[in-house]
XYZ file of C-alpha atoms in Angstrom:
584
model
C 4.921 10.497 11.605
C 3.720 11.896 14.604
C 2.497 9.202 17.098
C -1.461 8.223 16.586
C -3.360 7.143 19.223
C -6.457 5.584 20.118
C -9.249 7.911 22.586
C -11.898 7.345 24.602
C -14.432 7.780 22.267
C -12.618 5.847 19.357
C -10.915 8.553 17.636
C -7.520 8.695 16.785
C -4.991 11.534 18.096
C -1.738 12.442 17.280
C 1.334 14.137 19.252
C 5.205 14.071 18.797
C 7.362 11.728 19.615
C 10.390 10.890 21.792
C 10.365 7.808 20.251
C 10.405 7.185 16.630
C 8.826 4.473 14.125
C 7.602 3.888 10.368
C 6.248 0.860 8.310
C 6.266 -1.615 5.833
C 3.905 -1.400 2.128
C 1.067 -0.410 0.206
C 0.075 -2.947 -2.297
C 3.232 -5.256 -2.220
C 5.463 -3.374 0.246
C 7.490 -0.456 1.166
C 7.191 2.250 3.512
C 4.377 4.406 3.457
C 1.443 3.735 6.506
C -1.572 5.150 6.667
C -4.816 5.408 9.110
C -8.508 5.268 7.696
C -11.812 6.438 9.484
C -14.574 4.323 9.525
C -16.883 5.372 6.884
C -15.917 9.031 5.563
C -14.856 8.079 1.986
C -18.281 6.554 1.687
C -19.933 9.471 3.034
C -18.163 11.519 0.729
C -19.348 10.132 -1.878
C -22.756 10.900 -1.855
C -24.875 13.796 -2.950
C -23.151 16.978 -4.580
C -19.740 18.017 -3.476
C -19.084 22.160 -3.489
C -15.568 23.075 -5.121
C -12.991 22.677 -2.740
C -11.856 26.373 -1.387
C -8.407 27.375 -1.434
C -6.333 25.167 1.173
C -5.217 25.942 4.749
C -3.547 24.374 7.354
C -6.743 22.488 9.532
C -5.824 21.111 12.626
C -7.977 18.310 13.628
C -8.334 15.495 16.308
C -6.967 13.507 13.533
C -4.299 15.271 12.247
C -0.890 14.155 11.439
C 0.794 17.293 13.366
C 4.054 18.277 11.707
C 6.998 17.260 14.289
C 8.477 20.479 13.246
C 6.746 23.993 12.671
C 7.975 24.712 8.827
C 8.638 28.470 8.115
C 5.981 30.450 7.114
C 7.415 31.757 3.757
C 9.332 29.942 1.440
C 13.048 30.668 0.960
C 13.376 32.629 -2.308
C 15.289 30.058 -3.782
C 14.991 26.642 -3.055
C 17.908 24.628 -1.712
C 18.860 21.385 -0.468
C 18.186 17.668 -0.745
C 15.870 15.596 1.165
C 17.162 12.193 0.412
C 14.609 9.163 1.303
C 16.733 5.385 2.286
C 15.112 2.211 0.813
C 15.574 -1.250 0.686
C 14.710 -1.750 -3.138
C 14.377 -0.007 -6.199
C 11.159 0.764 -8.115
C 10.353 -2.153 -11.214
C 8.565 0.897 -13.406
C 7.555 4.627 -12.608
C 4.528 3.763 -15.229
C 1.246 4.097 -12.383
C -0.296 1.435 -14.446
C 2.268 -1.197 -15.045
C 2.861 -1.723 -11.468
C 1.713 -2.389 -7.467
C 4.699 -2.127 -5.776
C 5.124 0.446 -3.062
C 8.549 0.903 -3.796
C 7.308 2.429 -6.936
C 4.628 4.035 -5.832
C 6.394 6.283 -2.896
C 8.268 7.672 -5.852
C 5.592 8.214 -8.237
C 2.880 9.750 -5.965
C 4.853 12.666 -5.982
C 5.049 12.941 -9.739
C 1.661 12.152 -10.566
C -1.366 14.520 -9.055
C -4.886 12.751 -8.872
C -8.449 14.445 -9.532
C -9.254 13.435 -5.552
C -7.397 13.396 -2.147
C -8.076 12.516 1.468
C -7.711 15.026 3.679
C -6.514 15.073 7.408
C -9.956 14.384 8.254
C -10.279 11.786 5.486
C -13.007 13.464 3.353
C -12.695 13.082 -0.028
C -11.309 17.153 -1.403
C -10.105 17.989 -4.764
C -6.785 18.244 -6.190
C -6.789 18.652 -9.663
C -10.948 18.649 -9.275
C -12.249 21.653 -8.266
C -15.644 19.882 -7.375
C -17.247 16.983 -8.678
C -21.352 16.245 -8.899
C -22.350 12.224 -8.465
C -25.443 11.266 -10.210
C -29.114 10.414 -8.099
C -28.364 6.640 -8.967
C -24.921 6.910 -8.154
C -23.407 5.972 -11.748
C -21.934 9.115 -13.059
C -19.108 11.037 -11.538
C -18.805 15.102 -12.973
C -15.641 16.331 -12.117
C -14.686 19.925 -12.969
C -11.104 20.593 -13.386
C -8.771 23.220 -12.047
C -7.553 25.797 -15.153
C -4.096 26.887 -15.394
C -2.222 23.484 -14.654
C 0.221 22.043 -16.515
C 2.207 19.570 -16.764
C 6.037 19.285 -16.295
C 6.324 18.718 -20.530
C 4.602 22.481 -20.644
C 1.646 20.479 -21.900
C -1.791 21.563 -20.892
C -3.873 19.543 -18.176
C -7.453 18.955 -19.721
C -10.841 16.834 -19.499
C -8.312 15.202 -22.987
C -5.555 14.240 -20.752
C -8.287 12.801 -17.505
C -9.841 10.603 -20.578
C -6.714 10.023 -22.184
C -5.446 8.403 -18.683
C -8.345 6.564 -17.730
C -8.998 4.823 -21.360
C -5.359 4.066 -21.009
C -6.147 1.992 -17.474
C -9.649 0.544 -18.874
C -7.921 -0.665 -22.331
C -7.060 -4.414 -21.809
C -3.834 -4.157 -24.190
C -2.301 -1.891 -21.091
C -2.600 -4.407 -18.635
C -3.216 -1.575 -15.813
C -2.769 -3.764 -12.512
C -5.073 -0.873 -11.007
C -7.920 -1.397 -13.574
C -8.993 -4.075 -10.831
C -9.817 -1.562 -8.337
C -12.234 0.901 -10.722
C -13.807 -2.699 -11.852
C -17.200 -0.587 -12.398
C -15.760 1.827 -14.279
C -17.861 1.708 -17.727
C -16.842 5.080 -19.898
C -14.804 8.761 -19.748
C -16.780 11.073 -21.480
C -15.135 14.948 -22.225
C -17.555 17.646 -21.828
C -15.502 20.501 -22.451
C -11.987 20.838 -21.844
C -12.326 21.350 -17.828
C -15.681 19.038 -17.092
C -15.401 15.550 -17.700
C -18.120 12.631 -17.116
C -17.185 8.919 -16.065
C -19.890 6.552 -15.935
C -20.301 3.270 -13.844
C -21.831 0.137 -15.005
C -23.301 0.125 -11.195
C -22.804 1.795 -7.982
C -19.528 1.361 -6.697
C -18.877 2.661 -2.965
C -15.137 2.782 -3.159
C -14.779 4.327 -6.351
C -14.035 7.740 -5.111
C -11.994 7.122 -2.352
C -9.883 4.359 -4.952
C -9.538 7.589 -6.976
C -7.665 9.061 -4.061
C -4.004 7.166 -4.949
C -1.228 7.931 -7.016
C -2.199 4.816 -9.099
C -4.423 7.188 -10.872
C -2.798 9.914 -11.339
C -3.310 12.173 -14.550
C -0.410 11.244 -16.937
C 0.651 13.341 -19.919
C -1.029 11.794 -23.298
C 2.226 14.003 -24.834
C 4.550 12.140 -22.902
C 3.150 8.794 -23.117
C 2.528 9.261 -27.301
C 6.660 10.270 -27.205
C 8.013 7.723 -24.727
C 5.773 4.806 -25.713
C 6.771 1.416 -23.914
C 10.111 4.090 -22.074
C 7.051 5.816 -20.413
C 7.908 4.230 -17.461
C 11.145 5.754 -17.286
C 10.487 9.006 -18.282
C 7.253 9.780 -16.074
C 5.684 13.373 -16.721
C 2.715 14.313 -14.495
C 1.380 17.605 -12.820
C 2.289 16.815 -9.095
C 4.978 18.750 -6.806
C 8.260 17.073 -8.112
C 9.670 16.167 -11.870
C 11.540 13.157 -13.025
C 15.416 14.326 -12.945
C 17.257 10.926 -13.470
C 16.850 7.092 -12.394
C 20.261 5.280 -11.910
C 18.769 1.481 -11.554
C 19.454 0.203 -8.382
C 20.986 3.241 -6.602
C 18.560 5.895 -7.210
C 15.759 7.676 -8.260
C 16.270 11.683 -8.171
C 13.320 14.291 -8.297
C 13.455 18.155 -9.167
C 11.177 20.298 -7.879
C 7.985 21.688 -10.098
C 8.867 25.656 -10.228
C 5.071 26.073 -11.273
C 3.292 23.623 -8.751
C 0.121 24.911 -6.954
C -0.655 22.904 -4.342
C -4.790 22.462 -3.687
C -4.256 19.711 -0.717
C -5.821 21.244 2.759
C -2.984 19.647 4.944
C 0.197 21.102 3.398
C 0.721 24.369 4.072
C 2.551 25.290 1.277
C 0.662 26.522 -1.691
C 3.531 26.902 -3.978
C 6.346 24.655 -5.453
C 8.194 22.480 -2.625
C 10.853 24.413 -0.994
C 13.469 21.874 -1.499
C 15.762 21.560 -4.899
C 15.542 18.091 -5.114
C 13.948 14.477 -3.280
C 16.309 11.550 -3.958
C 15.402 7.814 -3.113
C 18.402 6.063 -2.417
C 18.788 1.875 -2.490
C 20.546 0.609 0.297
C 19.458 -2.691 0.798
C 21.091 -3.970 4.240
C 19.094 -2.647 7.075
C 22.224 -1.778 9.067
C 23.575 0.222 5.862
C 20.918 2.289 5.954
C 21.361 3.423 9.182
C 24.943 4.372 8.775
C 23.886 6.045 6.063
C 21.476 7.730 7.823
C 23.975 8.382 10.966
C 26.371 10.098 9.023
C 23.449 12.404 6.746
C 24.017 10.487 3.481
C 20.414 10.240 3.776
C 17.986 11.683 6.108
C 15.019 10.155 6.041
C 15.006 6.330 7.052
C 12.180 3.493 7.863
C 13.385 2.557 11.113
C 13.768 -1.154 11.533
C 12.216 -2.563 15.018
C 15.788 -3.581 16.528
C 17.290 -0.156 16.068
C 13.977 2.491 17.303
C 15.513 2.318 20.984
C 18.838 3.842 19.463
C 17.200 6.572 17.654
C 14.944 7.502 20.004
C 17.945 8.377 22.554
C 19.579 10.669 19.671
C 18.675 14.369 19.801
C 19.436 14.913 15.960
C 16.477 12.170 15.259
C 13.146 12.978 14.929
C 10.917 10.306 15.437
C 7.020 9.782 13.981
C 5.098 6.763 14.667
C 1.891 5.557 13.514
C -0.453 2.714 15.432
C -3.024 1.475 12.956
C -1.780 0.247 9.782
C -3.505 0.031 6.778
C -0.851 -2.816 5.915
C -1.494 -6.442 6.437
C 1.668 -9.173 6.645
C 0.782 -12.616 5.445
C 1.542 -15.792 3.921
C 0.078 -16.599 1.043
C -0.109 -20.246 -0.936
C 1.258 -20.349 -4.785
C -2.119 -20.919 -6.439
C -3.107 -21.703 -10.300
C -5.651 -19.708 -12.014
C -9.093 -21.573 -11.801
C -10.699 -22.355 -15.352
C -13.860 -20.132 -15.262
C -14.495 -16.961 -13.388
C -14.644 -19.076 -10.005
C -12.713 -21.651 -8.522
C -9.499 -21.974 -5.999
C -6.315 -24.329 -6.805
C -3.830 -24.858 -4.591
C -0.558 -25.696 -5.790
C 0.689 -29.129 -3.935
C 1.288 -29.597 -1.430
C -0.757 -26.840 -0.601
C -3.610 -28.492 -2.242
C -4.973 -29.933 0.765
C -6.716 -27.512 3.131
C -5.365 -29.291 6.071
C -1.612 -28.594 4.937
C -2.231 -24.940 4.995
C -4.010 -25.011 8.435
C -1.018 -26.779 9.729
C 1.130 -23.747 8.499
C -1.478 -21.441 10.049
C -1.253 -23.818 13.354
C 2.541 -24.029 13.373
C 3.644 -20.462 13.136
C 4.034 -18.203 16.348
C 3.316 -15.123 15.354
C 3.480 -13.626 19.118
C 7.312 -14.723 19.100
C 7.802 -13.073 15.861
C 6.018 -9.576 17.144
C 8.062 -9.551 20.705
C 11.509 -10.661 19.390
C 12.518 -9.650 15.769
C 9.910 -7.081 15.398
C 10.492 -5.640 18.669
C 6.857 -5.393 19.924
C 6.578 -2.589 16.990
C 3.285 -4.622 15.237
C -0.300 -5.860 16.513
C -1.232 -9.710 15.947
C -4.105 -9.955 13.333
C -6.086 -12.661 13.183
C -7.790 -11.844 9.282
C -7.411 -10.419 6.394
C -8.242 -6.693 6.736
C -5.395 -4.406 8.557
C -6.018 -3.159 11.854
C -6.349 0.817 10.453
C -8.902 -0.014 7.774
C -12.737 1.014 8.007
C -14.347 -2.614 8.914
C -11.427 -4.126 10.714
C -13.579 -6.288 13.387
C -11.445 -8.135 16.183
C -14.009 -10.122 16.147
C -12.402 -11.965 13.514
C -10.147 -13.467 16.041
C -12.308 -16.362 16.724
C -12.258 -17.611 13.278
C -8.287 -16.785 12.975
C -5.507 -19.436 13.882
C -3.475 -19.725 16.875
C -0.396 -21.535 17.555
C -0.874 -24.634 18.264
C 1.945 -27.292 17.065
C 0.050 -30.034 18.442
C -2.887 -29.231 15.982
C -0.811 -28.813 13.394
C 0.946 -32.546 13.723
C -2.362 -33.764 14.199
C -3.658 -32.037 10.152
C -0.536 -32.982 8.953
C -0.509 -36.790 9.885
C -4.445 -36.968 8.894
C -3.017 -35.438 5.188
C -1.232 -38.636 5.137
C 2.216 -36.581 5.370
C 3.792 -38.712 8.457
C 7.404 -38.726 9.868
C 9.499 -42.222 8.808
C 11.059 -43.722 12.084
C 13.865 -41.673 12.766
C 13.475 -39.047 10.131
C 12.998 -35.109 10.811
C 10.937 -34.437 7.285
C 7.535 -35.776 6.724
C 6.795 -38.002 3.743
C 3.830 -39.070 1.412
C 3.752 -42.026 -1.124
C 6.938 -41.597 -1.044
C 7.899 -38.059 -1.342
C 9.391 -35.668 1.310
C 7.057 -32.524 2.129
C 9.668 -29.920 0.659
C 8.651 -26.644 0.118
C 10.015 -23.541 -1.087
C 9.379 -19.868 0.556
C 10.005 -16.686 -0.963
C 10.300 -13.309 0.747
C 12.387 -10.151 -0.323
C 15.730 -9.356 0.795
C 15.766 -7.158 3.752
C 17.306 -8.080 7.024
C 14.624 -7.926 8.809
C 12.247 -9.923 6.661
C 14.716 -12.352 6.361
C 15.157 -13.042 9.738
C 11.094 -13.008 9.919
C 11.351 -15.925 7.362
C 14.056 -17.491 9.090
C 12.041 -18.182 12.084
C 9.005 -19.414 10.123
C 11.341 -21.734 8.208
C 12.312 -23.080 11.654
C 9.054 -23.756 13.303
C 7.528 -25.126 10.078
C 10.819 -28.096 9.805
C 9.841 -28.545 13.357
C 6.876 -29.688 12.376
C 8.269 -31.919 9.694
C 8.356 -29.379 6.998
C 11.770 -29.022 4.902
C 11.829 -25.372 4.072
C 13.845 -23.861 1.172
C 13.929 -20.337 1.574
C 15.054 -17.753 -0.799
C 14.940 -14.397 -0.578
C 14.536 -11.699 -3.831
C 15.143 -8.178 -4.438
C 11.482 -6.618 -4.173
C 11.417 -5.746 -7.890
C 12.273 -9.076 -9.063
C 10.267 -10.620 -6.588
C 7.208 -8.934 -8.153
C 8.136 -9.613 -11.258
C 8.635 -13.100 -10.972
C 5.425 -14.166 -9.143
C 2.766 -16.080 -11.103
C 4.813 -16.116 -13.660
C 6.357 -19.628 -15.287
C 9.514 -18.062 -13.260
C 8.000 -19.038 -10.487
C 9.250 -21.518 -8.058
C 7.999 -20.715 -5.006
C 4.998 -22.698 -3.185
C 4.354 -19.762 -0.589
C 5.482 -15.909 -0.088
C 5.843 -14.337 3.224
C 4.325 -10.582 1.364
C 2.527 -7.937 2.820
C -0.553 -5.928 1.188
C -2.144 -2.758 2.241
C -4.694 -0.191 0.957
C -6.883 2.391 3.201
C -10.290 0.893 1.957
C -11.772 -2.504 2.876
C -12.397 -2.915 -0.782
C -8.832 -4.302 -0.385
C -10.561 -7.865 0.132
C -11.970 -7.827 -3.611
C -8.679 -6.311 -5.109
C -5.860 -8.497 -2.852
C -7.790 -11.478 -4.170
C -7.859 -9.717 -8.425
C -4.787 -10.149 -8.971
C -2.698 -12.712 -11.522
C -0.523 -14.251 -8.659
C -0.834 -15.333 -4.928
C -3.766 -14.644 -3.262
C -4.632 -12.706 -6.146
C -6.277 -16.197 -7.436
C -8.248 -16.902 -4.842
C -11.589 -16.677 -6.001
C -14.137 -19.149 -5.113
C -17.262 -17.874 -6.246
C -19.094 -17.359 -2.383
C -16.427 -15.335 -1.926
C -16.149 -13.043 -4.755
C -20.054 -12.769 -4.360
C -19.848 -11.670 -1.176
C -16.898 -8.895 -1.777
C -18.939 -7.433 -5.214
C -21.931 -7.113 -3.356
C -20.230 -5.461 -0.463
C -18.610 -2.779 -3.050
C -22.369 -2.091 -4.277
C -23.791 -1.010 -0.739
C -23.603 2.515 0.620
C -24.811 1.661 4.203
C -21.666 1.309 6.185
C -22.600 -1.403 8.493
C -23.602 -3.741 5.671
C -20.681 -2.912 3.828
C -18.716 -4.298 7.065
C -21.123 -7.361 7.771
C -20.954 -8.563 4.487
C -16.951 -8.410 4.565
C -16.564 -9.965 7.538
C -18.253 -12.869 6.361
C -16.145 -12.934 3.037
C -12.936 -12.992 5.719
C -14.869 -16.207 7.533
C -14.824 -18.082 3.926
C -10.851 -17.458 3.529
C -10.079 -18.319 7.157
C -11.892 -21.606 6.497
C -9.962 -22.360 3.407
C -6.926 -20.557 4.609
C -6.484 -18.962 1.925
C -3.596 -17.190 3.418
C -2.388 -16.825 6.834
C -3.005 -13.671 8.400
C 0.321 -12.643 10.551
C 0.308 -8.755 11.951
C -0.142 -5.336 11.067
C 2.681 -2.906 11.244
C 3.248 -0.361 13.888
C 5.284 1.798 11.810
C 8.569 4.369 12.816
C 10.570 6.969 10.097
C 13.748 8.441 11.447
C 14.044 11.953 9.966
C 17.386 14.164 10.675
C 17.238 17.511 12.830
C 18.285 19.311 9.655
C 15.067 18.537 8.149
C 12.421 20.781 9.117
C 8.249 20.567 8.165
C 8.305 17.248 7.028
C 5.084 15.255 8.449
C 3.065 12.140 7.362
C -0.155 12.967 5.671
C -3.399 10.691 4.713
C -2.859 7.231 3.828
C 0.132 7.433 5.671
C 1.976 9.440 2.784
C 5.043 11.007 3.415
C 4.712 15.039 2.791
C 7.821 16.487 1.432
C 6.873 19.844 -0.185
C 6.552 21.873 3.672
C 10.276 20.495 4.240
C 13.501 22.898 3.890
C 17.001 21.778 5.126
C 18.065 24.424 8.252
C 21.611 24.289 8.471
């Protein structure tokens, strides 16, 4: 991306780069980074909102400037591959079966939603011409754009918006992303381009949630002929089709010859000038890079320890983003408690004092100014330093390194060191423990670093590492092995606190019910300052029990070859493709 920046008066600028970065997730990890202001997606969401006019090119204080002027007019034919290196391969291109990132970079581009954020992040319409919210704020009207289709040929209706949404809300799916539409009650089809979804209460984040490819519109056609293969077959109305998926090497798009593009900050407003986006696996870090070096791909996630090189390389272009909307974190292996409310700890995480020794023992400045190369900003909670209601404030309840204290917990646990010994013990038994992370070579020198401190503090670490798609797969599950997971989460709204804690793994089961009180409550309120008290005080309760321990946010680099030209990071952090051609 190009470089954002903080101003005087808060705001966030952007400008291009000599040097080059990008980052790591959106709801498990990956790539994509993203900035959020404070409170437009609540604003947004109030009141009527006028059809969105045709798009144009706005250039804002906060606008993600392309690094490269794109031509004006597309090339008659389209031509040329933009081909995206990754670490991992996607588990499912089904939006609902999945949260990982590596999944979702591939499907946001398959998959258009109703709503957007645009440069100025305002909610605008995409396949919504304009939407009407209710006086009590618990019925969304959205009227749809005519004339789309999908890349089956089938029609885009009010059918297929219902079809997709009863698809997320019916329990038998098992939508991961019903969790973050919780007050989602009802999709009601008014005529075939005005359809009505009602809310069993207000919900602030609902139409800024809307905003991700999670809820995209799907084809009901495609779905009814792929069944449980849906996954592999995707078929939406967004800029690219599904060509071909070779698991574990790549995932290849086509363009879509009849796209029309209704998003504000690309400029084109016809198909993507580019034949075809590929997303290669390569998972070794330095792979990648002579991959990238010698244009088997050209568009790379630059890993800290290499940024210096590309940035002295005139055939790089480098974009860098700031604030993150991405949060990296340990989290404890919990069990899910028996009623709506509880928190268990699996042992020997089960005392509170164990995981404030882990919070105690880890140097997280060390990490930032060695592996990660400076390229992140310490974060003392929960929330990620780019999201509306990020408070540093939050500091002063956070965890610092401090090995004394954390001898101190761990001796008053009753897990001591025998005369001699290295590994502390209880009744008995030695304080193993087992860390998983996924394989990438920089995360796994990350967790290499955390498995030394923590056996310097007595701790016998067993770490394995996963590829990200089995790693996902595995957790919660009776697969599981691990007692904590060095993971990263990330999503643009500060409802992230209800939905990181929603899920069936993790974190995701940590749900004590002052907690989850506090987080509803704080999804029900409009005013923007409440909203943010009333979080901060749900992060206070999970510092206390660290829940988790917070680590850093990303500051975040992609590499993107010379030969590319008009590629740029939009909202959310999303890499825009369809402005690209290849010059050369």
């Amino acid at each position: 991306m190009a470089e954002t920046f903080p101003t005087s008066d808060g705001s966030l600028r952007q400008r291009r780069l000599t040097v080059r970065t990008t980052r790591r997730r959106m709801i498990a990890w990956g790539l994509a980074a993203g900035v959020l202001g404070s409170s437009a997606l609540i604003a947004a969401c109030r009141g009527r909102q006028q059809p969105t006019p045709e798009p144009t090119l706005v250039q804002t204080p906060t606008a993600a400037t392309p690094a490269v002027t794109a031509t004006t007019q597309p090339p008659q034919e389209a031509s040329g591959r933009i081909i995206v290196g990754r670490t991992g391969d996607a588990d499912t291109l089904d939006p609902h079966l999945t949260v990982s990132s590596l999944s979702w970079q591939v499907f946001t581009n398959i998959f258009d939603p109703l709503v957007s954020w645009n440069e100025r992040l305002e909610v605008e319409g995409v396949l919504a011409s304009g939407w009407e919210i209710s006086e009590d704020a618990r019925e969304y009207t959205f009227s749809l754009r005519d004339g789309i289709r999908f890349h089956d040929g089938t029609a885009f209706t009010a059918d297929a918006v219902k079809f997709t949404f009863d698809r997320i809300l019916d329990p038998q799916t098992g939508a991961l992303a019903s969790a973050w539409i919780t007050a989602l009650e009802s999709v009601e089809v008014i005529d075939q381009l005005t359809v009505r979804m009602r809310l069993k209460e207000p919900f602030a984040p609902f139409l800024g949630n809307l905003c991700t490819g999670y809820f995209g519109i799907i084809s009901p056609t495609a779905v009814q002929t792929y069944g449980d293969e849906f996954g592999k077959h995707p078929v939406g109305t967004g800029p690219w089709k599904f060509k071909e998926w070779r698991a574990g090497e790549e995932i290849v798009l086509e363009r879509n010859p009849e796209y029309r593009n209704f998003r504000s900050y690309v400029e084109n407003q016809g198909p993507p000038r580019v034949a075809e986006l590929v997303f290669r696996t390569i998972p070794d870090e330095q792979t990648q890079i002579a991959a990238f070096e010698t244009g088997e791909i050209n568009v790379l996630a630059v890993p800290p320890y290499a940024v210096a090189d590309f940035a002295a390389n005139p055939e790089v272009q480098l974009f860098r983003i700031e604030q993150s909307v991405s949060i990296a974190f340990l989290e404890f292996h919990m069990e899910p408690p028996p009623g709506e409310y509880g928190a268990i700890f699996r042992p020997p995480f089960d005392d509170v004092r164990v995981r404030q020794a882990v919070a105690y023992g880890i140097d997280v400045d060390q990490i930032i100014a060695t592996i990660l190369e400076g390229l992140a900003v310490r974060n003392y909670g929960p929330l990620p330093t780019g999201v509306a209601c990020y408070d540093p404030a939050i500091e002063q309840f956070g965890y610092r390194y401090d090995p004394q204290r954390a001898a101190q917990l761990l001796d008053e646990a009753g897990w001591t060191l025998p005369a001699g010994g290295s590994v502390r013990q209880k009744d008995g038994q030695p304080l193993q423990v087992t860390l998983w992370t996924w394989s990438a070579t920089t995360q796994e020198k990350i967790a290499q670093v955390i498995q030394n401190q923590l056996n310097q503090l007595g701790f016998s670490v067993k770490l394995e590492t996963l590829e990200p798609g089995s790693l996902l797969a595995r957790l919660g599950t009776a697969d599981d092995t691990s007692n904590f997971t060095l993971i990263s989460w990330g999503w643009t709204e500060p409802h992230m606190l209800s939905m990181m804690t929603s899920t069936n793994a993790g974190i995701g089961l940590y749900r004590p019910e002052e907690y989850r009180r506090l987080v509803t409550e704080a999804s029900r309120v409009v005013e923007h300052g409440e909203r943010c008290r009333l979080y901060f005080e749900a992060m206070k309760i999970m510092l206390r029990d660290a829940a988790m321990v917070p680590l850093w946010s990303p500051v975040s680099v992609v590499a993107v070859r010379k030969e590319v030209q008009g590629f740029k990071i939009g909202p959310q952090g999303i890499y825009v493709y369809e402005d690209a051609v290849i010059s050369g």
